[in-house]
mmCIF file of C-alpha atoms and ligand atoms in Angstrom:
data_model
loop_
_atom_site.group_PDB
_atom_site.id
_atom_site.type_symbol
_atom_site.label_atom_id
_atom_site.label_comp_id
_atom_site.label_asym_id
_atom_site.label_seq_id
_atom_site.Cartn_x
_atom_site.Cartn_y
_atom_site.Cartn_z
ATOM 1 C CA MET L 1 6.757 18.536 -0.584
ATOM 2 C CA ARG L 2 8.418 14.262 -0.694
ATOM 3 C CA THR L 3 6.494 11.977 -3.081
ATOM 4 C CA ARG L 4 8.063 8.709 -3.644
ATOM 5 C CA PHE L 5 6.920 6.190 -5.306
ATOM 6 C CA ALA L 6 7.119 2.447 -3.977
ATOM 7 C CA PRO L 7 7.124 -0.143 -6.942
ATOM 8 C CA SER L 8 7.214 -4.366 -6.194
ATOM 9 C CA PRO L 9 10.465 -6.020 -7.986
ATOM 10 C CA THR L 10 7.017 -8.822 -8.904
ATOM 11 C CA GLY L 11 7.472 -7.945 -12.792
ATOM 12 C CA PRO L 12 8.356 -5.323 -14.732
ATOM 13 C CA LEU L 13 7.115 -2.021 -14.967
ATOM 14 C CA HIS L 14 4.476 -1.235 -17.739
ATOM 15 C CA LEU L 15 3.203 2.533 -18.792
ATOM 16 C CA GLY L 16 0.421 2.494 -15.393
ATOM 17 C CA HIS L 17 3.577 3.042 -13.562
ATOM 18 C CA ALA L 18 4.830 4.919 -15.683
ATOM 19 C CA TYR L 19 2.171 7.410 -15.196
ATOM 20 C CA SER L 20 2.672 7.105 -11.256
ATOM 21 C CA VAL L 21 6.202 7.434 -11.283
ATOM 22 C CA LEU L 22 6.476 10.881 -13.178
ATOM 23 C CA LEU L 23 3.509 12.302 -11.449
ATOM 24 C CA ALA L 24 4.867 11.831 -8.855
ATOM 25 C CA HIS L 25 8.473 12.985 -9.258
ATOM 26 C CA ASP L 26 7.106 15.747 -11.712
ATOM 27 C CA MET L 27 5.718 16.318 -8.683
ATOM 28 C CA ALA L 28 8.064 17.596 -6.566
ATOM 29 C CA GLN L 29 9.837 18.120 -8.913
ATOM 30 C CA ALA L 30 7.584 21.362 -9.369
ATOM 31 C CA ALA L 31 7.954 22.549 -5.942
ATOM 32 C CA GLY L 32 11.431 22.127 -5.604
ATOM 33 C CA GLY L 33 10.912 19.215 -2.980
ATOM 34 C CA THR L 34 12.316 15.355 -2.583
ATOM 35 C CA PHE L 35 11.604 12.812 -5.284
ATOM 36 C CA LEU L 36 12.183 8.785 -3.208
ATOM 37 C CA LEU L 37 11.739 5.267 -4.226
ATOM 38 C CA ARG L 38 11.176 2.188 -2.358
ATOM 39 C CA ILE L 39 10.900 -1.297 -3.517
ATOM 40 C CA GLU L 40 8.305 -3.641 -2.109
ATOM 41 C CA ASP L 41 9.687 -6.779 -1.017
ATOM 42 C CA ILE L 42 8.143 -8.168 1.789
ATOM 43 C CA ASP L 43 6.828 -11.019 0.148
ATOM 44 C CA GLN L 44 10.077 -12.928 -0.751
ATOM 45 C CA SER L 45 8.205 -15.524 -2.459
ATOM 46 C CA ARG L 46 7.510 -13.271 -5.543
ATOM 47 C CA ALA L 47 10.270 -10.682 -5.601
ATOM 48 C CA ARG L 48 12.941 -10.986 -7.568
ATOM 49 C CA PRO L 49 17.024 -9.574 -7.354
ATOM 50 C CA GLU L 50 16.714 -9.439 -11.622
ATOM 51 C CA TRP L 51 12.851 -6.611 -11.031
ATOM 52 C CA GLU L 52 14.383 -4.797 -9.259
ATOM 53 C CA ALA L 53 17.107 -4.635 -11.521
ATOM 54 C CA LEU L 54 14.966 -3.661 -13.973
ATOM 55 C CA ILE L 55 12.836 -0.755 -11.976
ATOM 56 C CA TYR L 56 16.400 1.075 -11.172
ATOM 57 C CA GLU L 57 16.922 0.800 -15.271
ATOM 58 C CA ASP L 58 13.665 2.060 -16.565
ATOM 59 C CA LEU L 59 13.528 4.881 -13.572
ATOM 60 C CA ARG L 60 16.610 5.853 -15.462
ATOM 61 C CA TRP L 61 15.628 5.986 -18.580
ATOM 62 C CA LEU L 62 12.575 8.008 -18.167
ATOM 63 C CA GLY L 63 15.740 10.609 -16.505
ATOM 64 C CA LEU L 64 14.745 11.036 -13.364
ATOM 65 C CA ASP L 65 16.957 10.881 -9.685
ATOM 66 C CA TRP L 66 15.769 9.573 -6.895
ATOM 67 C CA GLU L 67 17.030 10.460 -3.052
ATOM 68 C CA ALA L 68 19.961 7.818 -1.482
ATOM 69 C CA PRO L 69 20.216 5.552 -0.215
ATOM 70 C CA VAL L 70 16.693 3.965 -2.027
ATOM 71 C CA MET L 71 14.973 2.412 0.957
ATOM 72 C CA ARG L 72 13.730 -1.448 0.832
ATOM 73 C CA GLN L 73 10.753 -3.311 3.084
ATOM 74 C CA SER L 74 12.951 -6.746 3.437
ATOM 75 C CA GLU L 75 15.565 -4.929 5.291
ATOM 76 C CA ARG L 76 12.581 -2.608 8.300
ATOM 77 C CA LEU L 77 11.167 -6.248 9.972
ATOM 78 C CA PRO L 78 12.375 -5.446 12.843
ATOM 79 C CA ALA L 79 10.258 -2.125 12.048
ATOM 80 C CA TYR L 80 7.473 -3.598 11.732
ATOM 81 C CA ARG L 81 7.350 -5.669 14.408
ATOM 82 C CA ALA L 82 8.044 -2.510 16.776
ATOM 83 C CA ALA L 83 5.050 -0.846 15.525
ATOM 84 C CA LEU L 84 3.507 -4.366 15.738
ATOM 85 C CA GLU L 85 4.476 -4.173 19.808
ATOM 86 C CA THR L 86 2.925 -0.626 19.973
ATOM 87 C CA LEU L 87 -0.436 -1.275 18.690
ATOM 88 C CA TRP L 88 0.083 -5.286 20.695
ATOM 89 C CA SER L 89 1.367 -3.899 23.839
ATOM 90 C CA ARG L 90 -2.236 -1.318 22.968
ATOM 91 C CA GLY L 91 -4.621 -3.720 23.177
ATOM 92 C CA LEU L 92 -5.400 -3.220 19.120
ATOM 93 C CA LEU L 93 -3.796 -6.931 17.360
ATOM 94 C CA TYR L 94 -5.147 -10.966 18.026
ATOM 95 C CA PRO L 95 -3.535 -13.642 16.167
ATOM 96 C CA CYS L 96 -5.185 -15.654 14.073
ATOM 97 C CA SER L 97 -5.767 -18.887 12.414
ATOM 98 C CA CYS L 98 -8.627 -19.249 10.826
ATOM 99 C CA THR L 99 -6.701 -19.883 6.428
ATOM 100 C CA ARG L 100 -8.727 -18.361 3.747
ATOM 101 C CA ARG L 101 -12.041 -21.970 3.540
ATOM 102 C CA ASP L 102 -12.530 -21.388 7.554
ATOM 103 C CA ILE L 103 -13.466 -17.686 6.717
ATOM 104 C CA GLN L 104 -14.832 -18.468 3.348
ATOM 105 C CA ASP L 105 -17.161 -20.946 4.907
ATOM 106 C CA ALA L 106 -18.008 -18.636 8.313
ATOM 107 C CA VAL L 107 -19.222 -16.032 5.754
ATOM 108 C CA SER L 108 -21.152 -18.053 3.550
ATOM 109 C CA ALA L 109 -22.803 -19.260 7.176
ATOM 110 C CA PRO L 110 -26.847 -19.506 6.074
ATOM 111 C CA GLN L 111 -27.399 -18.258 10.022
ATOM 112 C CA GLU L 112 -24.133 -15.150 8.968
ATOM 113 C CA GLY L 113 -27.853 -13.494 7.077
ATOM 114 C CA ALA L 114 -26.014 -10.836 5.107
ATOM 115 C CA GLU L 115 -24.638 -11.111 2.676
ATOM 116 C CA PRO L 116 -20.663 -11.154 2.666
ATOM 117 C CA SER L 117 -18.653 -7.971 2.801
ATOM 118 C CA VAL L 118 -16.012 -7.824 0.421
ATOM 119 C CA GLY L 119 -12.842 -4.984 0.819
ATOM 120 C CA PRO L 120 -9.312 -3.982 -0.115
ATOM 121 C CA ASP L 121 -8.041 -7.465 1.321
ATOM 122 C CA GLY L 122 -11.210 -10.115 -0.232
ATOM 123 C CA LEU L 123 -13.477 -11.256 1.753
ATOM 124 C CA VAL L 124 -13.911 -9.118 5.629
ATOM 125 C CA TYR L 125 -13.394 -10.862 8.438
ATOM 126 C CA PRO L 126 -16.389 -12.409 10.663
ATOM 127 C CA GLY L 127 -14.487 -12.264 13.685
ATOM 128 C CA THR L 128 -13.622 -15.900 14.354
ATOM 129 C CA CYS L 129 -10.614 -15.364 16.840
ATOM 130 C CA ARG L 130 -11.566 -12.182 18.181
ATOM 131 C CA PRO L 131 -11.348 -12.895 22.122
ATOM 132 C CA GLU L 132 -13.726 -10.645 24.671
ATOM 133 C CA ALA L 133 -10.702 -9.090 25.977
ATOM 134 C CA PRO L 134 -7.328 -7.924 24.267
ATOM 135 C CA PRO L 135 -4.761 -11.048 24.529
ATOM 136 C CA GLN L 136 -2.881 -11.172 27.571
ATOM 137 C CA GLY L 137 1.669 -11.671 27.128
ATOM 138 C CA PRO L 138 3.901 -11.843 24.564
ATOM 139 C CA MET L 139 3.611 -11.164 21.596
ATOM 140 C CA PRO L 140 3.047 -14.627 19.573
ATOM 141 C CA ASP L 141 5.920 -15.101 16.834
ATOM 142 C CA ARG L 142 5.413 -16.381 13.450
ATOM 143 C CA ALA L 143 1.058 -16.205 14.109
ATOM 144 C CA VAL L 144 -1.486 -14.072 11.276
ATOM 145 C CA LEU L 145 -2.011 -11.136 13.411
ATOM 146 C CA ARG L 146 -5.626 -9.175 12.742
ATOM 147 C CA LEU L 147 -6.511 -5.564 14.266
ATOM 148 C CA ASP L 148 -9.452 -5.515 16.155
ATOM 149 C CA MET L 149 -11.071 -2.520 14.613
ATOM 150 C CA ALA L 150 -13.717 -1.478 17.099
ATOM 151 C CA ARG L 151 -11.290 -1.729 20.182
ATOM 152 C CA ALA L 152 -8.777 0.281 17.496
ATOM 153 C CA LEU L 153 -12.132 3.004 16.365
ATOM 154 C CA SER L 154 -12.696 3.019 20.498
ATOM 155 C CA VAL L 155 -9.405 4.328 21.258
ATOM 156 C CA LEU L 156 -9.343 7.555 19.046
ATOM 157 C CA ASP L 157 -9.766 10.742 19.950
ATOM 158 C CA ALA L 158 -11.050 13.067 17.100
ATOM 159 C CA PRO L 159 -12.592 11.501 13.827
ATOM 160 C CA LEU L 160 -10.148 9.970 10.933
ATOM 161 C CA ARG L 161 -10.159 12.764 7.807
ATOM 162 C CA HIS L 162 -8.119 12.193 5.047
ATOM 163 C CA GLU L 163 -6.730 14.709 2.619
ATOM 164 C CA GLU L 164 -6.764 14.232 -0.836
ATOM 165 C CA THR L 165 -5.712 17.140 -3.580
ATOM 166 C CA GLY L 166 -7.708 17.705 -6.322
ATOM 167 C CA ARG L 167 -10.860 17.094 -4.058
ATOM 168 C CA GLY L 168 -11.665 20.817 -2.544
ATOM 169 C CA PRO L 169 -13.553 22.998 -4.281
ATOM 170 C CA GLY L 170 -11.149 24.948 -6.654
ATOM 171 C CA GLY L 171 -8.917 22.040 -7.101
ATOM 172 C CA GLU L 172 -6.772 21.997 -3.715
ATOM 173 C CA THR L 173 -6.412 19.473 -0.988
ATOM 174 C CA GLY L 174 -9.228 18.420 -0.021
ATOM 175 C CA GLN L 175 -10.484 16.401 3.506
ATOM 176 C CA ILE L 176 -12.840 12.893 2.808
ATOM 177 C CA ALA L 177 -14.192 12.174 6.083
ATOM 178 C CA ILE L 178 -13.608 8.575 7.374
ATOM 179 C CA PRO L 179 -17.042 7.320 8.809
ATOM 180 C CA GLY L 180 -16.271 4.004 11.589
ATOM 181 C CA ASP L 181 -19.003 2.495 10.585
ATOM 182 C CA SER L 182 -17.894 2.257 6.683
ATOM 183 C CA LEU L 183 -14.465 1.424 8.042
ATOM 184 C CA LEU L 184 -15.805 -2.004 10.626
ATOM 185 C CA ARG L 185 -17.862 -2.900 7.284
ATOM 186 C CA ALA L 186 -15.958 -2.659 4.214
ATOM 187 C CA ALA L 187 -11.659 -3.575 6.282
ATOM 188 C CA GLY L 188 -12.783 -4.962 9.656
ATOM 189 C CA ASP L 189 -10.457 -7.526 11.100
ATOM 190 C CA VAL L 190 -7.620 -6.289 8.883
ATOM 191 C CA VAL L 191 -4.621 -8.954 9.002
ATOM 192 C CA LEU L 192 -1.043 -6.276 10.297
ATOM 193 C CA ALA L 193 1.011 -9.395 10.691
ATOM 194 C CA ARG L 194 1.346 -12.680 7.919
ATOM 195 C CA ARG L 195 2.586 -15.560 8.803
ATOM 196 C CA ASP L 196 5.298 -16.114 6.695
ATOM 197 C CA MET L 197 6.002 -11.842 6.376
ATOM 198 C CA GLY L 198 5.498 -10.691 9.253
ATOM 199 C CA THR L 199 4.341 -7.657 8.455
ATOM 200 C CA SER L 200 1.612 -6.563 5.621
ATOM 201 C CA TYR L 201 1.200 -4.333 3.017
ATOM 202 C CA HIS L 202 -1.127 -1.698 5.756
ATOM 203 C CA LEU L 203 1.893 -1.978 8.607
ATOM 204 C CA SER L 204 5.433 -1.824 6.333
ATOM 205 C CA VAL L 205 3.524 0.819 3.898
ATOM 206 C CA VAL L 206 2.763 3.045 6.546
ATOM 207 C CA VAL L 207 5.388 2.512 9.322
ATOM 208 C CA ASP L 208 7.936 3.379 5.649
ATOM 209 C CA ASP L 209 5.674 6.184 4.651
ATOM 210 C CA ALA L 210 6.590 7.864 8.596
ATOM 211 C CA GLU L 211 10.128 7.198 7.959
ATOM 212 C CA GLN L 212 11.003 8.221 4.737
ATOM 213 C CA ARG L 213 8.715 11.453 5.966
ATOM 214 C CA VAL L 214 6.321 11.362 2.448
ATOM 215 C CA SER L 215 4.189 13.629 2.530
ATOM 216 C CA HIS L 216 2.104 13.100 -0.522
ATOM 217 C CA VAL L 217 1.062 9.230 -1.825
ATOM 218 C CA VAL L 218 0.935 9.687 -5.357
ATOM 219 C CA ARG L 219 -0.607 6.333 -6.150
ATOM 220 C CA GLY L 220 -3.335 4.678 -8.071
ATOM 221 C CA GLU L 221 -7.091 5.060 -7.391
ATOM 222 C CA ASP L 222 -6.219 1.377 -6.707
ATOM 223 C CA LEU L 223 -5.747 1.876 -3.890
ATOM 224 C CA PHE L 224 -7.884 4.612 -2.790
ATOM 225 C CA GLU L 225 -9.999 2.744 -0.233
ATOM 226 C CA ALA L 226 -7.220 1.270 1.777
ATOM 227 C CA THR L 227 -6.275 4.819 2.885
ATOM 228 C CA PRO L 228 -9.061 4.738 5.596
ATOM 229 C CA ILE L 229 -7.366 2.259 6.803
ATOM 230 C CA HIS L 230 -2.982 3.642 6.648
ATOM 231 C CA VAL L 231 -4.689 6.810 7.652
ATOM 232 C CA LEU L 232 -6.080 4.937 11.413
ATOM 233 C CA LEU L 233 -2.336 2.760 11.549
ATOM 234 C CA GLN L 234 -1.192 6.298 11.241
ATOM 235 C CA ARG L 235 -3.183 7.396 13.875
ATOM 236 C CA LEU L 236 -2.865 4.698 16.643
ATOM 237 C CA LEU L 237 1.447 4.751 15.838
ATOM 238 C CA GLY L 238 1.535 8.794 16.545
ATOM 239 C CA PHE L 239 2.658 9.752 12.943
ATOM 240 C CA THR L 240 1.658 12.188 10.748
ATOM 241 C CA SER L 241 -1.015 11.546 8.061
ATOM 242 C CA PRO L 242 1.048 12.313 4.531
ATOM 243 C CA ILE L 243 -1.292 13.927 1.478
ATOM 244 C CA TYR L 244 -3.113 11.917 -1.528
ATOM 245 C CA HIS L 245 -2.822 12.106 -4.434
ATOM 246 C CA HIS L 246 -4.762 8.689 -6.129
ATOM 247 C CA HIS L 247 -4.579 9.006 -9.557
ATOM 248 C CA ARG L 248 -6.201 8.230 -12.955
ATOM 249 C CA LEU L 249 -5.790 4.396 -14.215
ATOM 250 C CA ILE L 250 -3.188 4.334 -17.600
ATOM 251 C CA ARG L 251 -6.348 0.103 -19.283
ATOM 252 C CA ASP L 252 -5.049 -0.576 -22.195
ATOM 253 C CA ALA L 253 -7.448 -0.088 -25.868
ATOM 254 C CA ALA L 254 -10.277 -2.297 -24.667
ATOM 255 C CA GLY L 255 -10.843 -0.426 -20.962
ATOM 256 C CA LYS L 256 -9.234 -2.595 -18.346
ATOM 257 C CA ARG L 257 -6.444 -1.460 -15.579
ATOM 258 C CA LEU L 258 -2.560 -3.021 -17.286
ATOM 259 C CA ALA L 259 -1.410 -5.701 -14.447
ATOM 260 C CA LYS L 260 2.086 -6.678 -14.067
ATOM 261 C CA ARG L 261 2.188 -9.368 -16.503
ATOM 262 C CA ASP L 262 1.024 -7.023 -19.183
ATOM 263 C CA ASP L 263 4.464 -7.244 -21.151
ATOM 264 C CA ALA L 264 3.069 -5.876 -24.900
ATOM 265 C CA ARG L 265 3.582 -2.336 -22.418
ATOM 266 C CA ALA L 266 6.041 -2.620 -19.933
ATOM 267 C CA ILE L 267 8.251 0.148 -20.215
ATOM 268 C CA ARG L 268 11.389 -1.692 -21.454
ATOM 269 C CA THR L 269 9.199 -3.098 -24.231
ATOM 270 C CA TYR L 270 8.993 -0.109 -25.748
ATOM 271 C CA ARG L 271 12.852 0.652 -24.603
ATOM 272 C CA ASP L 272 13.755 -2.112 -26.935
ATOM 273 C CA GLU L 273 11.355 -0.228 -30.028
ATOM 274 C CA GLY L 274 13.116 2.173 -29.944
ATOM 275 C CA LEU L 275 10.710 4.323 -28.396
ATOM 276 C CA THR L 276 11.608 7.439 -26.028
ATOM 277 C CA PRO L 277 11.039 8.951 -22.331
ATOM 278 C CA ALA L 278 9.217 11.921 -24.160
ATOM 279 C CA ASP L 279 7.187 9.403 -26.032
ATOM 280 C CA ILE L 280 6.165 7.278 -22.675
ATOM 281 C CA ARG L 281 5.043 10.499 -21.568
ATOM 282 C CA ALA L 282 2.972 11.622 -24.588
ATOM 283 C CA LYS L 283 1.075 7.649 -24.212
ATOM 284 C CA VAL L 284 -0.473 8.482 -20.170
ATOM 285 C CA GLY L 285 -0.567 12.331 -21.250
ATOM 286 C CA LEU L 286 1.570 14.597 -19.645
HETATM 287 N N1 LIG U 301 3.809 -1.349 -3.562
HETATM 288 C C1 LIG U 301 2.272 -0.844 -3.451
HETATM 289 C C2 LIG U 301 2.187 -1.496 -5.303
HETATM 290 O O1 LIG U 301 3.296 -2.182 -6.102
HETATM 291 C C3 LIG U 301 2.289 0.253 -4.210
HETATM 292 C C4 LIG U 301 1.597 1.068 -2.244
HETATM 293 C C5 LIG U 301 1.435 2.108 -3.194
HETATM 294 O O2 LIG U 301 1.786 3.518 -3.325
HETATM 295 O O3 LIG U 301 1.107 2.628 -1.033
HETATM 296 O O4 LIG U 301 1.127 -1.911 -5.850
#
């Protein structure tokens, strides 16, 4: 078993992260497996070295250990580029020049009729830039690249499904079918390369889980809706899909899910107040 924790260094880790990382770590340890850490810092406008340093500090304080070296996404751009090239050469990507505003206007145009659909990345793209036939020639640099979802679904040779722990009748791993029409409707032509980053969350996470040979992805249930996109990309890129475990979210007293700016529940704040790692485990119900 190989599990991972994949934080973005854009703020302090809070109780929700503590729950996620302890769960992933404990699962690997109980199975005699390996726990990995990955720093998801592709958004260089938001990532900060001091937040990354605090991640290591908080995790060490919690008593955790991980396999070295730590993977950092900012050092992996050539691998993302190679995956994009694979998809481009299969005719599954196209460049998009729409602004957020263009998309907003297109989906709210009266002739569209149907309610705009909202997926894991926000408004589902109405297809304005989608070409009739796959674009020819070399993949453009510094462009927004979208996945042609309908075309991607049409090249699959078997139905998509995702494996989730705790979903079988006895709490074992169960299979969740991923119908193509729900991917089309709920995700649509997702962005796989952002202009400023040359990649995207979906693409990077899939390429890196494969590179790190992650067998079990343990993460919050807020990412459940992104999993069909990840399983599709794994299939298109020839990767084995990991098993997923989406865990409950830790909420504040008002029932709101914790956010990075929730400094009051930062692990560091609890540390400074004299709590112990055992207190943190108890707080998250472990
Ligand atoms: N980097 C993501 C986050 O901090 C998690 C990615 C994942 O677990 O797939 O929310």
